[in-house]
């Protein structure tokens, strides 16, 4: 099998979009003619995925399901496996989960959604730009779409304040503190949050804490796990291990070894 080649780049959104979109990103992966599986581990974001080139298949329950372009990946509770062959290119929009579904006017949920939405009309333009190798204009085309969409929408103030508090605390915040920050009752906060993101506030905070640890171990596999647990708001290393295994299906120590070997 030929060596695997990958390329990844992130692009920051315009100032007007920073409370909606964390970043735009481009990813290219070449694996040869043999079909290859790659795993995506959960994080605290919801993403819109455009893919180009050869087909992108979801591997679930021992079967492959071709995915349209674009599709939406909601908040996941465990790793998701995709299959590709030859070369795959992806443009992604990494969004905050409490605003994306309201922005697009579609129901929220935790799984992979396949909405029929005007955003899909971007595909022909993006495909032409990607084929020509011009990534920045493709990002600009996506950003212009969201700037226009943003200008036509208004957002729930409770959700905006809750999201700001959760982001600032990197998930290490209680539901009561989030409610206080958003000037809402617990019942109102939870109802609005579940409707907008498909998750409870507590679940999302747990995902964001997990994401912080995952990212740190990817960059620094030799990080001290006890210290990392304390820095990330876990009660102790055992608490970190339980939560990490819940989302990654491996322990943080095993994940760190894998990252070390890949480096």
PDB file of C-alpha atoms in Angstrom, residues 80-188:
ATOM      1  CA  UNK A  80     -17.278   7.599  13.928  1.00  0.00           C
ATOM      2  CA  UNK A  81     -15.581   5.584  11.186  1.00  0.00           C
ATOM      3  CA  UNK A  82     -15.422   6.739   7.564  1.00  0.00           C
ATOM      4  CA  UNK A  83     -14.113   4.851   4.534  1.00  0.00           C
ATOM      5  CA  UNK A  84     -12.350   6.384   1.547  1.00  0.00           C
ATOM      6  CA  UNK A  85     -10.101   5.339  -1.309  1.00  0.00           C
ATOM      7  CA  UNK A  86      -7.781   7.221  -3.649  1.00  0.00           C
ATOM      8  CA  UNK A  87      -8.002  10.937  -2.760  1.00  0.00           C
ATOM      9  CA  UNK A  88     -10.527  12.796  -0.641  1.00  0.00           C
ATOM     10  CA  UNK A  89     -10.765  16.555  -0.109  1.00  0.00           C
ATOM     11  CA  UNK A  90     -12.990  18.173   2.508  1.00  0.00           C
ATOM     12  CA  UNK A  91     -14.122  21.707   3.279  1.00  0.00           C
ATOM     13  CA  UNK A  92     -15.565  21.960   6.774  1.00  0.00           C
ATOM     14  CA  UNK A  93     -17.378  24.636   8.764  1.00  0.00           C
ATOM     15  CA  UNK A  94     -16.790  24.053  12.497  1.00  0.00           C
ATOM     16  CA  UNK A  95     -19.741  25.633  14.322  1.00  0.00           C
ATOM     17  CA  UNK A  96     -20.880  26.105  17.887  1.00  0.00           C
ATOM     18  CA  UNK A  97     -23.686  23.590  18.409  1.00  0.00           C
ATOM     19  CA  UNK A  98     -26.106  25.912  20.221  1.00  0.00           C
ATOM     20  CA  UNK A  99     -26.481  28.138  17.113  1.00  0.00           C
ATOM     21  CA  UNK A 100     -25.980  26.051  13.966  1.00  0.00           C
ATOM     22  CA  UNK A 101     -29.340  24.310  13.734  1.00  0.00           C
ATOM     23  CA  UNK A 102     -31.220  27.525  14.485  1.00  0.00           C
ATOM     24  CA  UNK A 103     -29.119  29.327  11.878  1.00  0.00           C
ATOM     25  CA  UNK A 104     -30.048  26.756   9.226  1.00  0.00           C
ATOM     26  CA  UNK A 105     -33.655  26.364  10.443  1.00  0.00           C
ATOM     27  CA  UNK A 106     -33.417  22.578  10.770  1.00  0.00           C
ATOM     28  CA  UNK A 107     -34.074  20.239  13.743  1.00  0.00           C
ATOM     29  CA  UNK A 108     -31.144  19.484  16.023  1.00  0.00           C
ATOM     30  CA  UNK A 109     -29.863  16.048  16.888  1.00  0.00           C
ATOM     31  CA  UNK A 110     -26.806  14.029  17.820  1.00  0.00           C
ATOM     32  CA  UNK A 111     -26.369  11.933  14.703  1.00  0.00           C
ATOM     33  CA  UNK A 112     -25.334  12.571  11.134  1.00  0.00           C
ATOM     34  CA  UNK A 113     -28.040  14.558   9.366  1.00  0.00           C
ATOM     35  CA  UNK A 114     -28.707  14.770   5.664  1.00  0.00           C
ATOM     36  CA  UNK A 115     -30.807  17.905   5.294  1.00  0.00           C
ATOM     37  CA  UNK A 116     -32.125  19.262   2.013  1.00  0.00           C
ATOM     38  CA  UNK A 117     -31.061  22.836   2.496  1.00  0.00           C
ATOM     39  CA  UNK A 118     -30.020  25.825   0.334  1.00  0.00           C
ATOM     40  CA  UNK A 119     -26.471  25.473   1.704  1.00  0.00           C
ATOM     41  CA  UNK A 120     -26.114  22.467  -0.623  1.00  0.00           C
ATOM     42  CA  UNK A 121     -26.284  24.884  -3.571  1.00  0.00           C
ATOM     43  CA  UNK A 122     -22.714  25.917  -2.728  1.00  0.00           C
ATOM     44  CA  UNK A 123     -21.392  22.535  -3.845  1.00  0.00           C
ATOM     45  CA  UNK A 124     -20.933  23.191  -7.616  1.00  0.00           C
ATOM     46  CA  UNK A 125     -18.965  26.405  -7.019  1.00  0.00           C
ATOM     47  CA  UNK A 126     -16.848  24.835  -4.285  1.00  0.00           C
ATOM     48  CA  UNK A 127     -16.186  21.732  -6.348  1.00  0.00           C
ATOM     49  CA  UNK A 128     -14.913  23.819  -9.273  1.00  0.00           C
ATOM     50  CA  UNK A 129     -12.634  25.832  -6.987  1.00  0.00           C
ATOM     51  CA  UNK A 130     -11.278  22.763  -5.203  1.00  0.00           C
ATOM     52  CA  UNK A 131     -10.584  21.003  -8.526  1.00  0.00           C
ATOM     53  CA  UNK A 132      -8.636  24.045  -9.670  1.00  0.00           C
ATOM     54  CA  UNK A 133      -6.604  23.971  -6.457  1.00  0.00           C
ATOM     55  CA  UNK A 134      -7.770  27.351  -5.169  1.00  0.00           C
ATOM     56  CA  UNK A 135      -8.637  26.790  -1.515  1.00  0.00           C
ATOM     57  CA  UNK A 136      -8.816  30.389  -0.246  1.00  0.00           C
ATOM     58  CA  UNK A 137     -11.525  31.443  -2.769  1.00  0.00           C
ATOM     59  CA  UNK A 138     -13.548  28.378  -1.741  1.00  0.00           C
ATOM     60  CA  UNK A 139     -13.338  29.492   1.896  1.00  0.00           C
ATOM     61  CA  UNK A 140     -14.328  33.023   0.864  1.00  0.00           C
ATOM     62  CA  UNK A 141     -17.357  31.645  -1.014  1.00  0.00           C
ATOM     63  CA  UNK A 142     -18.537  29.726   2.062  1.00  0.00           C
ATOM     64  CA  UNK A 143     -17.921  32.690   4.341  1.00  0.00           C
ATOM     65  CA  UNK A 144     -19.924  35.026   2.112  1.00  0.00           C
ATOM     66  CA  UNK A 145     -22.873  32.627   2.266  1.00  0.00           C
ATOM     67  CA  UNK A 146     -22.818  32.613   6.067  1.00  0.00           C
ATOM     68  CA  UNK A 147     -22.384  36.371   6.312  1.00  0.00           C
ATOM     69  CA  UNK A 148     -25.525  36.794   4.210  1.00  0.00           C
ATOM     70  CA  UNK A 149     -27.386  34.181   6.258  1.00  0.00           C
ATOM     71  CA  UNK A 150     -26.245  35.753   9.534  1.00  0.00           C
ATOM     72  CA  UNK A 151     -27.499  39.195   8.449  1.00  0.00           C
ATOM     73  CA  UNK A 152     -31.018  37.767   8.065  1.00  0.00           C
ATOM     74  CA  UNK A 153     -31.192  36.028  11.462  1.00  0.00           C
ATOM     75  CA  UNK A 154     -31.636  36.950  15.099  1.00  0.00           C
ATOM     76  CA  UNK A 155     -30.412  34.699  17.885  1.00  0.00           C
ATOM     77  CA  UNK A 156     -31.699  33.781  21.320  1.00  0.00           C
ATOM     78  CA  UNK A 157     -29.951  35.935  23.924  1.00  0.00           C
ATOM     79  CA  UNK A 158     -30.088  33.161  26.532  1.00  0.00           C
ATOM     80  CA  UNK A 159     -28.257  30.745  24.237  1.00  0.00           C
ATOM     81  CA  UNK A 160     -25.718  33.369  23.197  1.00  0.00           C
ATOM     82  CA  UNK A 161     -24.835  34.183  26.821  1.00  0.00           C
ATOM     83  CA  UNK A 162     -24.782  30.488  27.797  1.00  0.00           C
ATOM     84  CA  UNK A 163     -22.496  29.652  24.896  1.00  0.00           C
ATOM     85  CA  UNK A 164     -20.136  32.492  25.753  1.00  0.00           C
ATOM     86  CA  UNK A 165     -19.887  31.274  29.370  1.00  0.00           C
ATOM     87  CA  UNK A 166     -19.245  27.663  28.337  1.00  0.00           C
ATOM     88  CA  UNK A 167     -16.578  28.668  25.821  1.00  0.00           C
ATOM     89  CA  UNK A 168     -14.832  30.954  28.320  1.00  0.00           C
ATOM     90  CA  UNK A 169     -14.708  28.162  30.922  1.00  0.00           C
ATOM     91  CA  UNK A 170     -13.665  25.519  28.337  1.00  0.00           C
ATOM     92  CA  UNK A 171     -16.456  23.324  29.656  1.00  0.00           C
ATOM     93  CA  UNK A 172     -15.358  23.528  33.302  1.00  0.00           C
ATOM     94  CA  UNK A 173     -18.520  25.196  34.550  1.00  0.00           C
ATOM     95  CA  UNK A 174     -21.633  23.978  36.364  1.00  0.00           C
ATOM     96  CA  UNK A 175     -25.116  24.136  34.880  1.00  0.00           C
ATOM     97  CA  UNK A 176     -26.116  26.569  37.654  1.00  0.00           C
ATOM     98  CA  UNK A 177     -23.240  28.885  36.710  1.00  0.00           C
ATOM     99  CA  UNK A 178     -24.257  28.753  33.048  1.00  0.00           C
ATOM    100  CA  UNK A 179     -27.853  29.603  34.016  1.00  0.00           C
ATOM    101  CA  UNK A 180     -26.657  32.545  36.109  1.00  0.00           C
ATOM    102  CA  UNK A 181     -24.476  33.784  33.236  1.00  0.00           C
ATOM    103  CA  UNK A 182     -27.398  33.624  30.807  1.00  0.00           C
ATOM    104  CA  UNK A 183     -29.879  35.198  33.263  1.00  0.00           C
ATOM    105  CA  UNK A 184     -32.268  32.256  32.851  1.00  0.00           C
ATOM    106  CA  UNK A 185     -33.812  29.619  35.078  1.00  0.00           C
ATOM    107  CA  UNK A 186     -32.378  26.118  34.910  1.00  0.00           C
ATOM    108  CA  UNK A 187     -35.548  24.824  33.308  1.00  0.00           C
ATOM    109  CA  UNK A 188     -35.560  27.509  30.613  1.00  0.00           C
TER     110      UNK A 188
END
